[in-house]
Each structure stands twice: as structure tokens, then as C-alpha cells.
Coordinates of C-alpha atoms in Angstrom, one line a residue:
I205 CA 0.0 0.0 0.0
E206 CA 1.0 3.6 -0.4
D207 CA 2.3 5.5 2.7
P208 CA 0.0 8.6 3.1
K209 CA 2.9 10.5 4.7
T210 CA 5.2 9.9 1.8
P211 CA 3.2 9.7 -1.5
G212 CA 4.7 7.3 -4.0
V213 CA 6.4 5.2 -1.4
Q214 CA 5.0 1.7 -1.0
V215 CA 5.0 0.1 2.4
K216 CA 3.9 -3.4 3.5
A217 CA 0.3 -3.6 4.6
P218 CA -0.2 -4.6 8.2
E219 CA -1.1 -8.2 8.7
H220 CA -3.9 -9.5 10.9
P221 CA -2.6 -11.2 14.1
L222 CA -4.1 -14.5 15.4
Q223 CA -4.9 -15.0 19.0
F224 CA -2.4 -17.8 19.3
N225 CA 0.7 -18.8 17.4
W226 CA 0.4 -22.1 15.5
T227 CA 2.9 -24.7 14.3
L228 CA 2.4 -27.1 11.5
Y229 CA 4.1 -30.5 11.5
H230 CA 4.3 -33.4 9.0
D231 CA 5.4 -36.9 9.5
T232 CA 5.6 -39.9 7.1
K233 CA 8.2 -42.4 6.0
A234 CA 9.3 -39.9 3.3
K235 CA 10.0 -36.7 5.2
L236 CA 8.9 -33.3 4.0
P237 CA 11.6 -30.6 4.2
P238 CA 10.7 -27.5 6.3
Y239 CA 9.2 -24.7 4.2
T240 CA 9.8 -21.0 4.2
P241 CA 7.1 -18.9 2.4
G242 CA 8.6 -17.5 -0.7
G243 CA 11.3 -20.1 -0.8
P244 CA 11.6 -23.1 -3.1
T245 CA 9.0 -25.8 -2.7
P246 CA 10.2 -29.3 -1.8
S247 CA 10.6 -32.0 -4.4
S248 CA 8.1 -34.7 -4.8
A249 CA 8.0 -37.3 -2.1
S250 CA 9.2 -40.8 -2.7
G251 CA 6.8 -43.2 -4.4
D252 CA 7.5 -45.9 -1.8
S253 CA 4.1 -46.4 0.0
T254 CA 5.3 -49.1 2.4
F255 CA 4.7 -48.2 6.0
H256 CA 7.3 -48.9 8.6
P257 CA 6.0 -47.8 12.0
P258 CA 8.7 -45.9 14.0
E259 CA 9.7 -46.8 17.5
S260 CA 7.8 -44.7 20.0
T261 CA 11.1 -43.2 21.1
D262 CA 11.7 -42.0 17.6
Y263 CA 8.2 -40.4 17.1
E264 CA 9.3 -36.9 18.0
A265 CA 12.4 -37.2 15.9
N266 CA 10.3 -38.1 12.9
L267 CA 8.1 -35.0 13.2
V268 CA 9.1 -32.4 10.6
T269 CA 8.3 -28.8 11.5
V270 CA 6.8 -27.2 8.3
G271 CA 6.6 -23.8 9.9
T272 CA 5.1 -21.5 12.6
F273 CA 2.7 -18.6 11.9
S274 CA 1.0 -15.9 13.9
T275 CA -1.1 -14.0 11.3
V276 CA -3.9 -14.7 9.0
E277 CA -1.7 -13.9 6.0
E278 CA 1.1 -16.3 7.1
F279 CA -1.5 -19.0 7.6
C280 CA -2.8 -18.5 4.0
R281 CA 0.7 -18.6 2.6
Y282 CA 1.5 -22.0 4.2
F283 CA -1.9 -23.6 3.4
N284 CA -1.9 -22.4 -0.2
W285 CA 1.4 -24.1 -0.7
L286 CA 0.7 -27.4 1.1
K287 CA -0.5 -30.5 -0.7
P288 CA -4.1 -31.4 0.4
P289 CA -4.2 -34.4 2.7
S290 CA -5.6 -36.7 0.1
M291 CA -2.5 -36.3 -2.0
L292 CA -0.1 -37.3 0.7
E293 CA 1.4 -40.8 0.9
R294 CA -0.5 -43.3 2.9
N295 CA 0.4 -43.3 6.6
S296 CA 1.2 -39.6 6.5
N297 CA -0.1 -37.0 8.9
Y298 CA -0.4 -33.2 9.2
H299 CA -0.5 -31.8 12.7
L300 CA -1.6 -28.2 13.4
F301 CA -1.0 -27.3 17.1
K302 CA -0.8 -24.2 19.2
T303 CA 2.8 -23.2 19.8
P304 CA 4.7 -24.7 21.7
I305 CA 2.4 -27.8 22.2
K306 CA 3.8 -30.9 20.5
P307 CA 1.5 -33.3 18.8
M308 CA 2.3 -36.0 21.4
W309 CA 0.4 -37.6 24.2
E310 CA 3.4 -37.0 26.5
D311 CA 3.2 -33.2 26.1
P312 CA 1.9 -31.7 29.3
A313 CA -0.9 -29.9 27.5
N314 CA -2.2 -33.2 26.1
A315 CA -1.3 -35.7 28.8
G316 CA -4.6 -35.3 30.7
G317 CA -6.8 -34.7 27.7
G318 CA -8.5 -36.4 24.9
K319 CA -9.6 -36.0 21.3
W320 CA -12.6 -35.9 19.0
V321 CA -11.9 -38.4 16.2
L322 CA -13.8 -38.1 12.9
T323 CA -13.4 -41.0 10.5
M324 CA -14.3 -41.3 6.8
K325 CA -13.9 -43.9 4.1
N326 CA -12.6 -43.4 0.6
N327 CA -13.8 -39.8 0.3
P328 CA -10.7 -37.7 -0.6
Q329 CA -12.7 -34.6 -1.6
L330 CA -14.5 -34.6 1.8
L331 CA -11.3 -35.2 3.7
D332 CA -9.6 -32.2 2.0
R333 CA -12.6 -30.0 2.5
C334 CA -13.0 -30.9 6.2
W335 CA -9.3 -30.3 6.9
S336 CA -9.4 -26.9 5.2
W337 CA -12.5 -25.8 7.0
L338 CA -11.2 -27.1 10.3
A339 CA -7.8 -25.4 10.0
M340 CA -9.5 -22.1 9.3
A341 CA -11.9 -22.6 12.3
L342 CA -9.0 -23.4 14.6
V343 CA -6.9 -20.4 13.9
G344 CA -10.0 -18.2 13.9
E345 CA -11.1 -19.6 17.3
E346 CA -14.5 -20.7 16.1
L347 CA -14.8 -24.0 17.9
E348 CA -14.9 -22.7 21.5
E349 CA -16.0 -19.5 23.1
G350 CA -13.3 -17.6 24.7
G351 CA -11.3 -20.6 26.0
N352 CA -8.1 -22.4 25.5
E353 CA -9.4 -26.0 25.6
I354 CA -8.3 -27.0 22.1
C355 CA -4.6 -27.9 21.7
G356 CA -4.6 -28.7 18.0
A357 CA -5.7 -31.0 15.2
V358 CA -4.4 -33.9 13.1
V359 CA -5.4 -35.3 9.7
S360 CA -4.2 -38.8 8.9
L361 CA -4.2 -40.6 5.6
R362 CA -4.6 -44.4 6.0
S363 CA -5.2 -47.3 3.7
K364 CA -8.8 -48.0 4.8
V365 CA -10.2 -45.2 7.0
D366 CA -8.9 -41.7 7.0
R367 CA -9.3 -39.6 10.2
I368 CA -9.3 -36.1 11.5
Q369 CA -8.7 -35.4 15.2
V370 CA -9.2 -32.4 17.4
W371 CA -7.1 -32.7 20.6
T372 CA -8.2 -31.1 23.9
R373 CA -6.5 -30.3 27.2
S374 CA -9.1 -32.1 29.4
K375 CA -11.4 -35.1 29.3
D376 CA -13.7 -34.5 32.3
D377 CA -15.8 -31.5 31.4
V378 CA -18.3 -33.5 29.3
E379 CA -20.6 -30.5 28.7
R380 CA -17.8 -28.3 27.3
L381 CA -16.3 -31.1 25.2
N382 CA -19.7 -32.1 23.8
S383 CA -20.2 -28.4 22.8
I384 CA -16.9 -28.6 20.8
G385 CA -18.0 -31.8 19.2
K386 CA -21.4 -30.4 18.1
K387 CA -19.7 -27.3 16.7
L388 CA -17.3 -29.6 14.8
V389 CA -20.1 -31.5 13.2
K390 CA -22.0 -28.4 12.3
L391 CA -18.9 -26.5 11.0
L392 CA -17.7 -29.3 8.8
D393 CA -21.2 -29.9 7.4
V394 CA -21.0 -33.7 7.4
S395 CA -24.5 -34.6 8.6
E396 CA -25.5 -35.7 5.1
A397 CA -22.4 -37.5 4.1
D398 CA -22.1 -41.3 4.1
G399 CA -19.4 -43.3 5.9
I400 CA -18.7 -40.8 8.7
G401 CA -18.0 -41.8 12.3
L402 CA -17.3 -39.6 15.3
E403 CA -16.3 -40.4 18.9
F404 CA -14.4 -38.9 21.8
Q405 CA -11.3 -40.8 22.9
F406 CA -9.0 -40.3 26.0
N407 CA -5.3 -39.8 25.6
T408 CA -4.8 -42.1 28.6
D409 CA -5.4 -45.8 29.0
D410 CA -8.9 -45.5 30.4
R411 CA -11.9 -45.1 28.2
P412 CA -14.9 -42.6 28.3
L413 CA -18.0 -43.8 30.1
P414 CA -20.7 -45.0 27.7
N415 CA -23.4 -42.6 26.6
K416 CA -21.6 -39.5 28.0
F417 CA -20.1 -38.1 24.8
L418 CA -21.7 -37.3 21.5
S419 CA -21.1 -40.0 18.9
I420 CA -21.9 -40.7 15.3
Q421 CA -22.1 -44.1 13.7
A422 CA -22.3 -44.6 10.0
L423 CA -25.1 -46.7 8.6
P424 CA -24.4 -48.2 5.2
G425 CA -26.1 -46.4 2.3
T426 CA -27.8 -43.9 4.6
G427 CA -27.1 -40.8 6.5
F428 CA -26.3 -41.0 10.2
R429 CA -27.5 -42.4 13.5
T430 CA -26.2 -40.3 16.4
S431 CA -26.4 -40.7 20.1
F432 CA -26.0 -38.1 22.8
H433 CA -26.3 -39.2 26.4
G434 CA -27.8 -42.5 25.1
A435 CA -30.7 -40.9 23.1
P436 CA -30.6 -41.5 19.3
N437 CA -31.4 -38.5 17.2
T438 CA -30.7 -37.0 13.9
P439 CA -28.3 -34.0 13.7
A440 CA -29.8 -30.8 12.5
R441 CA -28.9 -29.6 9.1
T442 CA -26.9 -26.5 8.7
N443 CA -29.3 -23.6 8.4
P444 CA -27.9 -20.4 7.0
A445 CA -31.0 -18.5 8.3
Q446 CA -29.7 -19.2 11.8
G447 CA -26.4 -17.4 11.1
F448 CA -24.1 -20.3 10.2
I449 CA -22.3 -20.1 6.9
S450 CA -19.6 -22.6 5.8
P451 CA -16.2 -20.9 5.8
V452 CA -15.7 -21.9 2.2
S453 CA -18.0 -22.9 -0.6
A454 CA -18.4 -26.6 -1.4
D455 CA -17.0 -25.9 -4.9
A456 CA -13.9 -24.1 -3.8
P457 CA -10.6 -26.0 -4.2
A458 CA -9.1 -27.3 -1.0
G459 CA -6.0 -25.2 -1.1
A460 CA -7.7 -21.8 -2.0
F461 CA -7.2 -20.0 1.3
G462 CA -6.0 -16.7 -0.2
G463 CA -9.4 -15.4 -1.1
F464 CA -11.1 -15.4 2.2
G465 CA -11.9 -12.2 4.1
V466 CA -11.0 -11.5 7.7
G467 CA -13.8 -10.8 10.2
T468 CA -13.9 -10.3 13.9
G469 CA -14.8 -13.6 15.5
I470 CA -14.7 -14.9 19.0
G471 CA -11.3 -14.3 20.5
G472 CA -9.4 -13.7 17.3
A473 CA -9.5 -13.7 13.5
A474 CA -12.5 -15.3 11.9
W475 CA -13.3 -16.5 8.4
R476 CA -16.3 -15.5 6.4

């Protein structure tokens, strides 16, 4: 933009800060080199799709930091460059976590918490769309109202069932966690898709009590059967008249982040 004090002199436009800094990680058998916006893109990953699980002690060493960002514009630069999840090798993951939380159960922020796990089968377009929308919702603080419950999210490409996870700091505040789960389902607009499952899992060895958390079970060839506190029901469809609008259109490409406007959402930048 032009500096009003010195006509003809161009200065960099101010960027829009996020409420939290975020770090993006990647892990797979074929590592992705760290990326600097404006720098060269990495070469294509190896074609070897054989998965060799790393030893647990090597997990952190196998995490590649793609980059850290603190503004809306930096977020767009990273996500416009990244391959969508469906184009990664099998057994690959993206991790998007608040800095400095590591995407590991052992991290103090995650140790006593849990995660919402959304699963889907053979639907690359839906996987890419859900990850794009979720990433925007996370950095825009749209999944929780004025809190710091969410630690980050993971998208995992697998041979049979792909999954998206939202990690939380706690596992005991059922009402608050169910609120996040309901917002997740509504935000991603998956209530009419086939083959979707949703459940809350603990990061510890114990398991959630039955009928406490929202869950979705896929029924072959139909929509969904859901249960909340043990009572089956049908999730409400997204209703634009009630004020909810998907952050991107269903026809938009998964990587097209650069065209979204910046609003003033809860606790930080929002997407509209």
C-alpha cells in the first residue's frame, strides 16, 4: 500500500494477528523438508508407500516442522502451498497445534486430555474440505467461546479409514467437550455424508464412560444415526438462516485460502 505521509512510497500492509501462534508439522516415511514462504518448494515425495512404524522413542524425531505462523496472511501462505491431505502418501499426517504444544500424548498440555476423532472412508474430496475448514476454524477460534481448551488437530491418511482429530486439554468437562464436538459436526457440514464416524477418545489408557459423549455411527447407504447421552437422534442440518455459513463454498478448491476475508470472530480472527 502507499504511505500517506510519503506519497509514491510503497509500504507493506499490516497483517492480521491471530490470538495464538500455531505450528504445522508433518510426518511420514518420506519426510517433507521445512518450508519458508517465498522459498523453493520441496521435491516430490518418494513413491514408496510401504509403511514402517517408527519406534515410540523416535516419534518426536520423525516430526518435521513445516513452519510456525502468527497472522492470517502467514496461515494463508502456508496452506496455499501445502498438498491437500488426500495427495499425501498413505500413513502420512499433518499436525496443526498451538505453539509450543507438540502433537504427542506426552506433552503436558495433552497428557490429561482427549480428542474428537472423525473418520471417513474413501472420500478424498470430503477429507480435504474438512481439513481446510477445520484449519480455518482453529486459527479463527471458532470451535470454542473464549477458552483455551483445544490444543490442535491432526489429519491422517490411511489405507482403509482416514481420520481427523481435534485434541483437547481435558477429558472430564463433558458438557464443554460435547459443545466442541457439536460445533465440529456443524462446522464441517458432514451430517448428510455417508461413511462418517465420530467419537471422543481419551489420551490415557482409560476409556470414556458409555453414553456420555456425542457420537456418530455410519449406517451403510444412509445418513447417520447419532447418540447423545444415550438418546438416538438426527443431527440438525446447517441452516444459513440461523447465522451459520460454511467458511468456504463446497465448490472451492481445498487449497484456495488466499481469497477469504477477515472478520472479527470470538477471541481472534474469523473467516467468512
